[in-house]
mmCIF file of C-alpha atoms and ligand atoms in Angstrom:
data_model
loop_
_atom_site.group_PDB
_atom_site.id
_atom_site.type_symbol
_atom_site.label_atom_id
_atom_site.label_comp_id
_atom_site.label_asym_id
_atom_site.label_seq_id
_atom_site.Cartn_x
_atom_site.Cartn_y
_atom_site.Cartn_z
ATOM 1 C CA MET A 1 121.759 266.976 249.797
ATOM 2 C CA LYS A 2 122.714 265.849 246.817
ATOM 3 C CA ALA A 3 121.867 261.941 245.055
ATOM 4 C CA VAL A 4 121.701 260.317 242.038
ATOM 5 C CA ARG A 5 118.213 259.261 241.625
ATOM 6 C CA TYR A 6 115.890 257.594 239.280
ATOM 7 C CA HIS A 7 112.130 258.547 238.263
ATOM 8 C CA ARG A 8 111.384 255.641 236.929
ATOM 9 C CA TYR A 9 113.389 252.571 234.835
ATOM 10 C CA GLY A 10 115.260 252.709 232.598
ATOM 11 C CA GLY A 11 118.362 253.064 230.704
ATOM 12 C CA SER A 12 121.281 255.327 232.096
ATOM 13 C CA GLU A 13 119.796 258.442 231.042
ATOM 14 C CA VAL A 14 117.191 257.504 234.533
ATOM 15 C CA LEU A 15 119.770 258.400 236.677
ATOM 16 C CA THR A 16 119.905 262.269 237.650
ATOM 17 C CA LEU A 17 122.145 264.544 240.131
ATOM 18 C CA GLU A 18 119.956 265.977 241.802
ATOM 19 C CA ASP A 19 118.371 267.212 245.022
ATOM 20 C CA ALA A 20 116.995 265.091 247.877
ATOM 21 C CA GLU A 21 116.107 265.550 251.202
ATOM 22 C CA ARG A 22 118.624 264.373 253.592
ATOM 23 C CA PRO A 23 116.832 261.126 254.636
ATOM 24 C CA THR A 24 116.373 260.789 259.229
ATOM 25 C CA PRO A 25 117.696 257.701 260.777
ATOM 26 C CA ALA A 26 113.838 255.424 261.779
ATOM 27 C CA GLU A 27 114.917 252.760 264.602
ATOM 28 C CA GLY A 28 118.101 250.431 264.104
ATOM 29 C CA GLN A 29 119.264 252.505 261.223
ATOM 30 C CA VAL A 30 122.005 255.479 260.914
ATOM 31 C CA LEU A 31 122.498 258.040 258.453
ATOM 32 C CA VAL A 32 126.297 258.028 257.349
ATOM 33 C CA ARG A 33 127.684 260.672 255.492
ATOM 34 C CA VAL A 34 129.024 258.893 252.589
ATOM 35 C CA ALA A 35 132.913 258.693 251.488
ATOM 36 C CA ALA A 36 131.621 256.610 248.706
ATOM 37 C CA THR A 37 129.570 253.788 246.913
ATOM 38 C CA SER A 38 130.488 251.687 244.183
ATOM 39 C CA PHE A 39 129.046 250.417 240.763
ATOM 40 C CA ASN A 40 128.224 246.518 240.902
ATOM 41 C CA PRO A 41 126.729 245.201 237.613
ATOM 42 C CA VAL A 42 123.708 244.121 239.533
ATOM 43 C CA ASP A 43 122.991 247.973 239.324
ATOM 44 C CA ALA A 44 121.936 247.933 235.685
ATOM 45 C CA GLY A 45 119.974 245.292 236.125
ATOM 46 C CA ILE A 46 117.763 247.242 239.027
ATOM 47 C CA ARG A 47 118.082 250.312 236.586
ATOM 48 C CA ALA A 48 116.693 248.759 233.650
ATOM 49 C CA GLY A 49 114.113 247.089 235.814
ATOM 50 C CA GLY A 50 115.239 243.658 234.976
ATOM 51 C CA LEU A 51 115.042 242.611 238.455
ATOM 52 C CA GLN A 52 111.587 243.730 239.708
ATOM 53 C CA GLU A 53 109.640 241.492 240.759
ATOM 54 C CA VAL A 54 112.872 240.532 243.154
ATOM 55 C CA PHE A 55 114.234 243.647 243.855
ATOM 56 C CA PRO A 56 110.688 246.659 243.491
ATOM 57 C CA LEU A 57 111.383 249.277 244.147
ATOM 58 C CA ALA A 58 109.453 252.681 245.118
ATOM 59 C CA PHE A 59 111.032 255.448 243.156
ATOM 60 C CA PRO A 60 112.261 258.212 242.610
ATOM 61 C CA HIS A 61 115.097 255.779 244.346
ATOM 62 C CA ILE A 62 118.848 255.989 244.869
ATOM 63 C CA PRO A 63 120.618 253.446 243.471
ATOM 64 C CA GLY A 64 124.139 251.941 245.615
ATOM 65 C CA ILE A 65 123.998 248.796 247.113
ATOM 66 C CA GLU A 66 127.539 249.454 249.459
ATOM 67 C CA ALA A 67 129.204 252.125 251.150
ATOM 68 C CA ALA A 68 132.174 253.577 252.942
ATOM 69 C CA GLY A 69 131.887 256.585 254.897
ATOM 70 C CA THR A 70 131.334 258.178 258.466
ATOM 71 C CA ILE A 71 127.946 258.270 261.122
ATOM 72 C CA ALA A 72 125.786 261.396 261.231
ATOM 73 C CA GLU A 73 123.345 260.762 262.957
ATOM 74 C CA LEU A 74 121.657 257.787 264.971
ATOM 75 C CA ASP A 75 118.294 256.283 266.089
ATOM 76 C CA PRO A 76 118.755 255.574 269.938
ATOM 77 C CA GLY A 77 118.719 252.156 269.355
ATOM 78 C CA ALA A 78 121.455 251.468 267.031
ATOM 79 C CA ASP A 79 123.755 249.710 270.186
ATOM 80 C CA GLY A 80 127.457 249.930 270.122
ATOM 81 C CA HIS A 81 128.142 252.972 267.171
ATOM 82 C CA GLN A 82 128.447 256.358 267.766
ATOM 83 C CA VAL A 83 128.443 259.132 265.521
ATOM 84 C CA GLY A 84 132.001 259.825 263.707
ATOM 85 C CA ASP A 85 132.638 256.420 263.027
ATOM 86 C CA ALA A 86 134.663 254.798 260.237
ATOM 87 C CA VAL A 87 131.871 252.338 258.643
ATOM 88 C CA VAL A 88 131.232 250.291 255.802
ATOM 89 C CA ALA A 89 127.895 247.990 254.757
ATOM 90 C CA PHE A 90 126.319 246.325 252.240
ATOM 91 C CA LEU A 91 122.899 247.944 251.793
ATOM 92 C CA PRO A 92 119.406 246.578 251.438
ATOM 93 C CA MET A 93 119.124 245.658 247.251
ATOM 94 C CA ASN A 94 116.129 247.541 246.587
ATOM 95 C CA ALA A 95 116.021 250.107 249.885
ATOM 96 C CA ASP A 96 117.617 253.258 248.523
ATOM 97 C CA GLY A 97 121.349 253.162 248.044
ATOM 98 C CA ALA A 98 124.705 255.128 249.014
ATOM 99 C CA SER A 99 124.289 257.055 245.553
ATOM 100 C CA ALA A 100 124.270 260.312 247.877
ATOM 101 C CA GLU A 101 125.760 261.950 250.458
ATOM 102 C CA TYR A 102 123.932 260.825 253.099
ATOM 103 C CA ALA A 103 122.661 256.931 252.711
ATOM 104 C CA LEU A 104 120.308 255.326 255.916
ATOM 105 C CA VAL A 105 121.459 252.079 256.979
ATOM 106 C CA PRO A 106 120.500 249.131 259.151
ATOM 107 C CA ALA A 107 122.650 249.246 262.026
ATOM 108 C CA GLU A 108 122.536 245.864 262.258
ATOM 109 C CA ALA A 109 124.673 245.819 258.519
ATOM 110 C CA LEU A 110 127.577 247.795 259.603
ATOM 111 C CA ALA A 111 131.430 246.792 259.809
ATOM 112 C CA ALA A 112 134.194 249.091 261.306
ATOM 113 C CA ALA A 113 135.703 251.035 258.296
ATOM 114 C CA PRO A 114 139.133 249.436 257.549
ATOM 115 C CA LYS A 115 142.014 251.988 258.970
ATOM 116 C CA THR A 116 144.766 250.783 256.182
ATOM 117 C CA VAL A 117 143.038 251.741 253.144
ATOM 118 C CA GLU A 118 141.520 255.275 252.426
ATOM 119 C CA LEU A 119 137.919 255.583 253.178
ATOM 120 C CA PRO A 120 136.164 256.157 249.568
ATOM 121 C CA ASP A 121 138.178 252.510 248.437
ATOM 122 C CA ALA A 122 136.831 250.719 250.970
ATOM 123 C CA ALA A 123 133.734 250.837 249.473
ATOM 124 C CA ALA A 124 135.169 248.974 246.886
ATOM 125 C CA LEU A 125 134.967 246.161 249.858
ATOM 126 C CA PRO A 126 131.749 244.651 250.779
ATOM 127 C CA VAL A 127 129.404 243.340 247.843
ATOM 128 C CA ALA A 128 132.687 241.874 246.334
ATOM 129 C CA GLY A 129 134.063 240.596 249.168
ATOM 130 C CA LEU A 130 131.263 239.147 250.948
ATOM 131 C CA THR A 131 129.734 237.661 247.512
ATOM 132 C CA ALA A 132 133.725 236.066 247.426
ATOM 133 C CA TRP A 133 133.288 234.755 250.751
ATOM 134 C CA GLN A 134 130.117 233.158 250.870
ATOM 135 C CA SER A 135 130.511 232.115 247.689
ATOM 136 C CA LEU A 136 133.745 229.883 248.491
ATOM 137 C CA PHE A 137 133.310 228.789 252.313
ATOM 138 C CA ASP A 138 129.065 228.864 252.301
ATOM 139 C CA ASP A 139 128.236 227.597 249.163
ATOM 140 C CA ALA A 140 131.492 225.353 247.655
ATOM 141 C CA ARG A 141 132.685 224.576 251.448
ATOM 142 C CA LEU A 142 136.104 225.016 250.397
ATOM 143 C CA GLN A 143 138.745 223.214 252.284
ATOM 144 C CA ALA A 144 141.863 223.382 252.575
ATOM 145 C CA GLY A 145 143.753 221.056 249.784
ATOM 146 C CA GLN A 146 141.778 221.000 247.874
ATOM 147 C CA THR A 147 141.768 222.662 244.128
ATOM 148 C CA ILE A 148 139.323 225.008 242.895
ATOM 149 C CA LEU A 149 139.544 227.298 239.436
ATOM 150 C CA ILE A 150 137.560 230.321 239.676
ATOM 151 C CA ASN A 151 135.983 231.469 236.276
ATOM 152 C CA GLY A 152 135.914 235.442 236.018
ATOM 153 C CA ALA A 153 138.665 235.705 238.857
ATOM 154 C CA GLY A 154 139.887 239.264 236.829
ATOM 155 C CA GLY A 155 137.125 240.908 238.192
ATOM 156 C CA ALA A 156 135.953 242.406 241.926
ATOM 157 C CA VAL A 157 134.129 238.946 243.239
ATOM 158 C CA GLY A 158 137.233 236.854 241.343
ATOM 159 C CA SER A 159 140.306 239.575 243.111
ATOM 160 C CA PHE A 160 139.071 239.043 246.349
ATOM 161 C CA ALA A 161 137.965 234.846 245.726
ATOM 162 C CA VAL A 162 141.842 234.620 243.977
ATOM 163 C CA GLN A 163 143.546 235.561 247.774
ATOM 164 C CA LEU A 164 140.839 234.453 249.919
ATOM 165 C CA ALA A 165 140.811 230.761 248.892
ATOM 166 C CA HIS A 166 144.709 230.952 248.442
ATOM 167 C CA GLN A 167 144.284 231.788 252.211
ATOM 168 C CA ALA A 168 142.165 229.244 252.688
ATOM 169 C CA GLY A 169 144.753 226.606 251.539
ATOM 170 C CA ALA A 170 143.750 225.815 247.987
ATOM 171 C CA THR A 171 145.315 225.592 245.049
ATOM 172 C CA VAL A 172 144.034 228.458 242.619
ATOM 173 C CA THR A 173 143.482 228.172 238.711
ATOM 174 C CA ALA A 174 142.561 231.440 237.725
ATOM 175 C CA THR A 175 140.867 232.527 234.138
ATOM 176 C CA SER A 176 142.169 235.924 233.212
ATOM 177 C CA SER A 177 143.187 238.171 230.209
ATOM 178 C CA SER A 178 146.257 239.880 230.347
ATOM 179 C CA ARG A 179 144.894 243.102 231.797
ATOM 180 C CA THR A 180 144.643 240.960 235.180
ATOM 181 C CA GLU A 181 147.494 238.569 234.855
ATOM 182 C CA GLU A 182 149.949 239.441 236.881
ATOM 183 C CA ARG A 183 147.665 240.801 240.356
ATOM 184 C CA LEU A 184 146.099 237.458 240.560
ATOM 185 C CA ARG A 185 149.936 236.112 240.382
ATOM 186 C CA ALA A 186 150.073 238.155 243.309
ATOM 187 C CA TYR A 187 147.269 237.476 245.050
ATOM 188 C CA GLY A 188 148.707 233.869 244.568
ATOM 189 C CA ALA A 189 147.328 232.195 241.784
ATOM 190 C CA ASP A 190 148.387 228.958 241.269
ATOM 191 C CA ARG A 191 147.801 228.739 237.727
ATOM 192 C CA ILE A 192 146.603 231.599 234.937
ATOM 193 C CA ILE A 193 144.848 230.266 232.081
ATOM 194 C CA GLY A 194 143.070 232.465 229.561
ATOM 195 C CA HIS A 195 139.190 232.793 229.111
ATOM 196 C CA LEU A 196 137.838 229.635 228.808
ATOM 197 C CA ASP A 197 137.095 227.948 225.288
ATOM 198 C CA PHE A 198 133.995 226.149 225.776
ATOM 199 C CA ALA A 199 134.501 224.866 221.885
ATOM 200 C CA SER A 200 137.780 222.492 223.784
ATOM 201 C CA ASP A 201 137.909 220.568 226.318
ATOM 202 C CA ALA A 202 141.427 220.704 227.665
ATOM 203 C CA VAL A 203 141.292 223.497 230.504
ATOM 204 C CA ASP A 204 144.600 222.951 232.166
ATOM 205 C CA GLY A 205 144.853 221.059 235.918
ATOM 206 C CA ALA A 206 141.230 219.683 234.990
ATOM 207 C CA PRO A 207 139.388 217.988 238.080
ATOM 208 C CA PHE A 208 138.585 220.847 239.991
ATOM 209 C CA ASP A 209 137.384 220.116 243.711
ATOM 210 C CA VAL A 210 135.057 223.241 243.400
ATOM 211 C CA VAL A 211 134.708 225.774 240.043
ATOM 212 C CA LEU A 212 133.477 228.796 241.057
ATOM 213 C CA ASN A 213 131.699 230.455 238.022
ATOM 214 C CA LEU A 214 131.311 234.480 238.059
ATOM 215 C CA VAL A 215 130.580 234.767 234.570
ATOM 216 C CA PRO A 216 127.072 235.146 232.927
ATOM 217 C CA THR A 217 127.466 231.603 230.471
ATOM 218 C CA THR A 218 125.492 229.840 228.491
ATOM 219 C CA PRO A 219 123.436 226.740 229.827
ATOM 220 C CA GLU A 220 125.536 225.385 227.379
ATOM 221 C CA GLU A 221 129.238 226.523 229.188
ATOM 222 C CA ASN A 222 127.806 225.866 232.393
ATOM 223 C CA ALA A 223 126.675 221.846 231.564
ATOM 224 C CA ALA A 224 130.366 222.204 229.972
ATOM 225 C CA LEU A 225 131.459 223.927 233.705
ATOM 226 C CA ALA A 226 129.729 221.159 235.126
ATOM 227 C CA ASP A 227 132.362 218.722 233.355
ATOM 228 C CA LEU A 228 135.355 220.573 234.931
ATOM 229 C CA VAL A 229 134.266 219.263 238.100
ATOM 230 C CA ALA A 230 136.232 216.287 240.026
ATOM 231 C CA ASP A 231 133.254 213.671 241.548
ATOM 232 C CA GLY A 232 132.228 214.675 244.859
ATOM 233 C CA GLY A 233 132.935 218.081 243.724
ATOM 234 C CA ALA A 234 130.726 221.439 243.997
ATOM 235 C CA LEU A 235 130.090 223.926 241.055
ATOM 236 C CA VAL A 236 128.790 227.230 242.099
ATOM 237 C CA SER A 237 127.540 230.828 239.897
ATOM 238 C CA THR A 238 127.224 233.736 241.295
ATOM 239 C CA THR A 239 125.949 234.127 236.929
ATOM 240 C CA THR A 240 123.583 232.023 235.448
ATOM 241 C CA PRO A 241 122.241 228.926 236.977
ATOM 242 C CA PRO A 242 124.148 226.046 237.012
ATOM 243 C CA PRO A 243 122.895 222.206 236.281
ATOM 244 C CA GLU A 244 120.144 221.294 238.737
ATOM 245 C CA ASN A 245 122.213 217.447 239.783
ATOM 246 C CA PRO A 246 124.708 217.159 236.941
ATOM 247 C CA GLY A 247 125.359 213.631 238.901
ATOM 248 C CA ARG A 248 128.705 212.065 239.894
ATOM 249 C CA GLY A 249 128.189 213.017 243.539
ATOM 250 C CA ILE A 250 128.762 217.213 242.059
ATOM 251 C CA ARG A 251 126.322 219.935 244.396
ATOM 252 C CA THR A 252 125.576 222.844 242.877
ATOM 253 C CA ALA A 253 124.244 226.175 244.014
ATOM 254 C CA ARG A 254 123.612 229.437 242.633
ATOM 255 C CA VAL A 255 124.795 232.200 244.885
ATOM 256 C CA PHE A 256 122.588 234.805 246.527
ATOM 257 C CA VAL A 257 124.922 237.145 248.849
ATOM 258 C CA VAL A 258 123.396 238.520 252.351
ATOM 259 C CA SER A 259 124.622 241.390 253.695
ATOM 260 C CA ASN A 260 126.162 239.694 256.945
ATOM 261 C CA ALA A 261 128.037 242.788 259.538
ATOM 262 C CA GLY A 262 130.282 239.465 261.579
ATOM 263 C CA GLN A 263 131.867 238.135 257.741
ATOM 264 C CA LEU A 264 132.260 241.873 256.371
ATOM 265 C CA ALA A 265 134.557 242.339 259.898
ATOM 266 C CA GLU A 266 136.832 239.725 259.372
ATOM 267 C CA LEU A 267 137.161 240.680 255.477
ATOM 268 C CA VAL A 268 137.837 244.227 257.032
ATOM 269 C CA GLU A 269 140.364 242.347 259.836
ATOM 270 C CA ARG A 270 142.383 240.872 257.103
ATOM 271 C CA VAL A 271 142.436 243.805 255.354
ATOM 272 C CA ASP A 272 144.419 245.330 258.026
ATOM 273 C CA ALA A 273 146.449 242.653 258.267
ATOM 274 C CA GLY A 274 147.694 242.681 255.022
ATOM 275 C CA THR A 275 146.296 239.820 253.588
ATOM 276 C CA LEU A 276 143.280 241.162 251.717
ATOM 277 C CA ARG A 277 144.012 243.264 249.328
ATOM 278 C CA ILE A 278 141.166 245.788 247.671
ATOM 279 C CA THR A 279 141.703 246.654 244.089
ATOM 280 C CA VAL A 280 140.100 250.370 243.204
ATOM 281 C CA ALA A 281 140.708 250.304 239.215
ATOM 282 C CA ASP A 282 138.696 254.047 239.169
ATOM 283 C CA ARG A 283 137.497 256.963 241.187
ATOM 284 C CA ARG A 284 134.569 259.105 240.198
ATOM 285 C CA PRO A 285 133.164 261.628 241.108
ATOM 286 C CA LEU A 286 129.226 260.568 241.458
ATOM 287 C CA ALA A 287 128.161 262.968 238.643
ATOM 288 C CA ASP A 288 129.243 260.343 236.680
ATOM 289 C CA LEU A 289 127.246 257.170 237.367
ATOM 290 C CA PRO A 290 125.471 257.657 234.038
ATOM 291 C CA ALA A 291 128.861 257.327 232.378
ATOM 292 C CA VAL A 292 129.968 254.346 234.537
ATOM 293 C CA HIS A 293 126.646 252.419 233.940
ATOM 294 C CA ASP A 294 127.167 252.690 230.485
ATOM 295 C CA GLU A 295 130.939 251.650 230.370
ATOM 296 C CA ALA A 296 130.213 248.405 232.428
ATOM 297 C CA ALA A 297 127.541 248.196 229.599
ATOM 298 C CA ALA A 298 129.814 248.407 227.382
ATOM 299 C CA GLY A 299 132.591 245.626 228.898
ATOM 300 C CA ARG A 300 135.054 249.173 229.655
ATOM 301 C CA LEU A 301 135.035 248.761 232.836
ATOM 302 C CA ALA A 302 137.740 247.022 234.513
ATOM 303 C CA GLY A 303 137.543 246.466 238.178
ATOM 304 C CA LYS A 304 135.792 248.206 240.088
ATOM 305 C CA THR A 305 134.250 251.202 240.904
ATOM 306 C CA VAL A 306 134.510 254.164 243.276
ATOM 307 C CA LEU A 307 132.197 256.856 243.070
ATOM 308 C CA ILE A 308 132.633 260.234 245.723
ATOM 309 C CA PRO A 309 129.743 262.056 246.157
HETATM 310 N N1 NAP B 1 124.660 236.303 242.190
HETATM 311 C C1 NAP B 1 125.064 237.222 243.022
HETATM 312 O O1 NAP B 1 124.783 237.323 244.548
HETATM 313 C C2 NAP B 1 126.601 238.006 242.936
HETATM 314 C C3 NAP B 1 126.934 238.953 243.867
HETATM 315 C C4 NAP B 1 127.797 239.740 243.059
HETATM 316 C C5 NAP B 1 128.286 239.513 241.575
HETATM 317 N N2 NAP B 1 127.272 239.086 241.151
HETATM 318 C C6 NAP B 1 128.128 238.607 239.185
HETATM 319 O O2 NAP B 1 128.676 238.238 239.376
HETATM 320 C C7 NAP B 1 129.868 238.718 238.490
HETATM 321 C C8 NAP B 1 130.576 239.535 239.067
HETATM 322 O O3 NAP B 1 131.036 240.161 239.091
HETATM 323 P P1 NAP B 1 132.091 241.483 239.753
HETATM 324 O O4 NAP B 1 131.303 242.239 240.817
HETATM 325 O O5 NAP B 1 133.265 240.449 240.125
HETATM 326 O O6 NAP B 1 132.284 241.926 238.576
HETATM 327 P P2 NAP B 1 133.030 242.760 237.203
HETATM 328 O O7 NAP B 1 133.824 243.381 238.249
HETATM 329 O O8 NAP B 1 132.862 243.132 236.825
HETATM 330 O O9 NAP B 1 134.073 242.018 236.940
HETATM 331 C C9 NAP B 1 133.963 240.985 235.035
HETATM 332 C C10 NAP B 1 135.570 239.865 235.280
HETATM 333 O O10 NAP B 1 135.140 239.115 234.621
HETATM 334 C C11 NAP B 1 135.689 238.905 233.125
HETATM 335 N N3 NAP B 1 136.059 238.101 232.454
HETATM 336 C C12 NAP B 1 135.116 238.724 230.963
HETATM 337 N N4 NAP B 1 134.260 237.725 230.153
HETATM 338 C C13 NAP B 1 135.664 237.215 230.834
HETATM 339 C C14 NAP B 1 135.196 235.475 230.243
HETATM 340 N N5 NAP B 1 134.242 235.170 228.912
HETATM 341 N N6 NAP B 1 135.887 234.672 230.797
HETATM 342 C C15 NAP B 1 136.630 234.921 232.108
HETATM 343 N N7 NAP B 1 136.302 236.440 232.314
HETATM 344 C C16 NAP B 1 136.000 237.426 231.903
HETATM 345 C C17 NAP B 1 136.738 240.327 232.989
HETATM 346 O O11 NAP B 1 138.486 240.384 233.835
HETATM 347 P P3 NAP B 1 139.476 239.461 232.965
HETATM 348 O O12 NAP B 1 139.018 240.100 231.575
HETATM 349 O O13 NAP B 1 140.672 241.101 233.239
HETATM 350 O O14 NAP B 1 139.708 238.454 232.853
HETATM 351 C C18 NAP B 1 135.561 240.596 233.965
HETATM 352 O O15 NAP B 1 136.905 242.373 234.356
HETATM 353 C C19 NAP B 1 128.543 239.682 237.512
HETATM 354 O O16 NAP B 1 128.141 239.256 237.155
HETATM 355 C C20 NAP B 1 127.335 240.224 238.809
HETATM 356 O O17 NAP B 1 126.585 240.349 239.115
HETATM 357 C C21 NAP B 1 126.342 237.713 241.840
#
């Protein structure tokens, strides 16, 4: 099969489209014929070697931590699935991924793909959708009637977080550049503010019961974000660690997204019910993966890019 692989850590030039052996499912695994994978910012960190203590790789490595596709083969122990089923999954971070024609996926990570979107676009759902879900409901414990600031709402995680927070009955303030403002309003943001200016302390709508930070911020900026949280509220970050104990009864948490097929199925259900939209900024051939890594590094990727083998 064709796969993008790398044989050592490095820049985007290590990503090579080449022939690789089609894998065979071991116990509890299914082989998915990949309709698409999707780029995530963490892919670049893993490729560069900066995360090797957390996600050590065996080389050659196939990147791509999420997939949409159809089941091609399955281990007899992979109960509840059939060849031909359309599925989505968040893959283990340091196993071979989905930048290939076929990928191995633990059966327990699979959810049925949404029926109302084209299968390749469904590859934009698992990681960003689960991150938004776990940030809001597992870490921040967002409740109906609360206020939330979503910093970095214009990206993949933010687009899902705005929709899910709105549906949960929260009043949503979203930071956004002009390119994403209209979409975030349509997704349920009650108030749109520009990117935060940490030099100024006036933030429309503050204090918030919950601040969800999706932007890589400095320790000083994280302290400023904690100042925007109401007494007894929560500051949750998917990027840099928030202050451990900012006082005033504020809880802080750093998010580490985990695979959860039940939550993924819930997200899929909302997509099919028409209440959760998947935003795909671009569909590219898998051979473009090195260019996509370069565009992400240059800040030119505007939203989720799916890659089609
Ligand atoms: N810890 C975890 O488990 C976990 C899981 C998933 C993601 N993450 C991390 O979470 C972050 C977001 O992920 P993502 O997939 O949503 O990334 P993404 O799609 O690349 O989104 C980034 C968005 O942030 C907005 N942005 C950029 N600079 C900003 C600023 N200074 N202020 C406010 N917004 C700004 C931009 O939108 P606009 O310019 O349109 O506003 C951009 O589209 C990444 O750092 C990623 O690595 C962590």
